[in-house]
Amino acid sequence: MDIKQAKQEIKNSVLAYLSKDERGEYKLPMIHQRPILMMGPPGIGKTQIMEQIAEECEIGLVSYTITHHTRQSAVGLPMIKEEIFDGQKFTVTEYTMSEIIASVYNCMRDKGQREGILFIDEINCVSETLMPAMLQFLQCKTFGNQAVPQGWIIVAAGNPPEYNKSVRDFDIVTLDRVRYLKLEANYEIWRNYAIKKHVHGSIISYLELHPNHFYHIERNIDGLQFVTARGWEDLSILLQSYETLKLPITQDVINEYIRCQEIAEEYFAYWELYKKYEDDYCIPDVLMGEVPPEIYGRLIQAELDERISVVNLLLDQLEQEFSISRKEKVHTDQWYEQLKASQGTMKEEDFEREKAEFVKQTKRLQSVVAATGEKVERAFDFLEAAFGKGQELLVFVTRLTMGEDSVLFLASRPCERYLRYSEEFLTGKAKGMLLKELNE
């Protein structure tokens, strides 16, 4: 199961577990609401999908990485309490409320969310002293003597033993009380996420050419070598920050995130080429319609990785334009709502002055949108002239279709060629043939 399928499965479970009858009672009693246990490689997005599910279902989320906790913080501290049995007084050991259970109640109190998800990560990597508490948690939905409140769904995650030496196996009694989801890394799913998150174009472009380098773990004479989705995303954030600050990016910087020497060296060499292509092909000039004739001649002779890099460089530049357009649109819409709300409450001369400024903003928005639309058309002009209807155009149209800002822009300002090519490429046999050719 990939991370997208896991998200949908958990979301479906939330809807089922929290559905109520006409009396307001949960249709599925809590005793039958099995905790969900996700087991999969590290860094593929388990925590991110929990945040997305909570937001989309409009419920609370309390998230813990259990390896950061001791038995006392998870179960509670012992305390002495007096009890009377058969007329005799006894001292009995009880426990204070678990920090984790208390956090659920804090969320309910502070955010007013009576229902939610209690997410425990790395659940099978705890110490030997804490493991019994984790088994009790999954079996009985309790920490110490405190139960998880009704309306809160338990989701836990862990890593298989091949990724972590310290993991502990669950017994059959526990596994028979959970819903077990086995996750695998999937580049195609992550690529869609990466485009929406504006992951650095060189990373997307490199992984398009080397999808087997997206997730990689091995042991050799140099020790553990690994590359994860988290590593690529965190590297992207650093690269974008370094480039903005004009700081040098070295092989050592890449090695800090891509922990497989061979892949790190290969990506760094590609990154240097990617930046060189950006200069060589004068991408901003291409989007202004200023393309030297020798550019087309070079592309005809270029290898696939160079051609795909140029396409992705065009997309990087356009994504910046789409983002600017979206921000201008949001700003204009907010201004309009404020202006409408203030009508009748402001002095007439003040309102007319504000209205005049708003008209200037709408014209600014129209200008930005028109300029961006022209750049999209010039990008199509360039790609058609350079590649015809080849796989490069498929990559371009596919990525336009997956970007949030690009989709919003093209929905508000339709592009005839985008609509035509997306219908032609992204349906039926044509898509399959082009994708096969691209992956060969």
Tab-separated table of N, CA and C in Angstrom, residues 283 310-320 322 395-397 399-400:
chain	number	residue	atom	x	y	z
A	283	ILE	N	16.390	30.930	-19.753
A	283	ILE	CA	14.984	30.602	-19.547
A	283	ILE	C	14.090	31.849	-19.446
A	310	VAL	N	15.547	21.242	-19.282
A	310	VAL	CA	15.067	22.504	-19.839
A	310	VAL	C	13.563	22.655	-19.616
A	311	VAL	N	12.818	21.569	-19.813
A	311	VAL	CA	11.366	21.617	-19.573
A	311	VAL	C	11.089	21.977	-18.120
A	312	ASN	N	11.798	21.347	-17.201
A	312	ASN	CA	11.572	21.620	-15.788
A	312	ASN	C	12.026	23.013	-15.380
A	313	LEU	N	13.051	23.525	-16.025
A	313	LEU	CA	13.461	24.908	-15.765
A	313	LEU	C	12.380	25.889	-16.207
A	314	LEU	N	11.756	25.612	-17.340
A	314	LEU	CA	10.621	26.431	-17.775
A	314	LEU	C	9.496	26.388	-16.746
A	315	LEU	N	9.211	25.190	-16.262
A	315	LEU	CA	8.145	25.028	-15.281
A	315	LEU	C	8.479	25.732	-13.963
A	316	ASP	N	9.748	25.671	-13.540
A	316	ASP	CA	10.157	26.378	-12.323
A	316	ASP	C	9.855	27.867	-12.444
A	317	GLN	N	10.209	28.432	-13.588
A	317	GLN	CA	9.990	29.857	-13.802
A	317	GLN	C	8.495	30.178	-13.845
A	318	LEU	N	7.731	29.330	-14.521
A	318	LEU	CA	6.289	29.566	-14.603
A	318	LEU	C	5.625	29.420	-13.238
A	319	GLU	N	6.100	28.482	-12.427
A	319	GLU	CA	5.505	28.308	-11.097
A	319	GLU	C	5.673	29.570	-10.256
A	320	GLN	N	6.796	30.259	-10.429
A	320	GLN	CA	6.967	31.528	-9.732
A	320	GLN	C	5.932	32.545	-10.202
A	322	PHE	N	2.955	31.828	-11.537
A	322	PHE	CA	1.644	31.396	-11.042
A	322	PHE	C	1.466	31.789	-9.577
A	395	VAL	N	5.669	15.861	-20.350
A	395	VAL	CA	6.178	16.219	-19.019
A	395	VAL	C	5.663	17.604	-18.627
A	396	PHE	N	5.706	18.532	-19.562
A	396	PHE	CA	5.276	19.907	-19.308
A	396	PHE	C	3.796	19.964	-18.928
A	397	VAL	N	2.952	19.323	-19.715
A	397	VAL	CA	1.510	19.351	-19.478
A	397	VAL	C	1.155	18.607	-18.196
A	399	ARG	N	2.978	18.208	-15.488
A	399	ARG	CA	3.329	18.976	-14.290
A	399	ARG	C	2.427	20.183	-14.110
A	400	LEU	N	1.983	20.787	-15.201
A	400	LEU	CA	1.007	21.868	-15.085
A	400	LEU	C	-0.270	21.368	-14.416
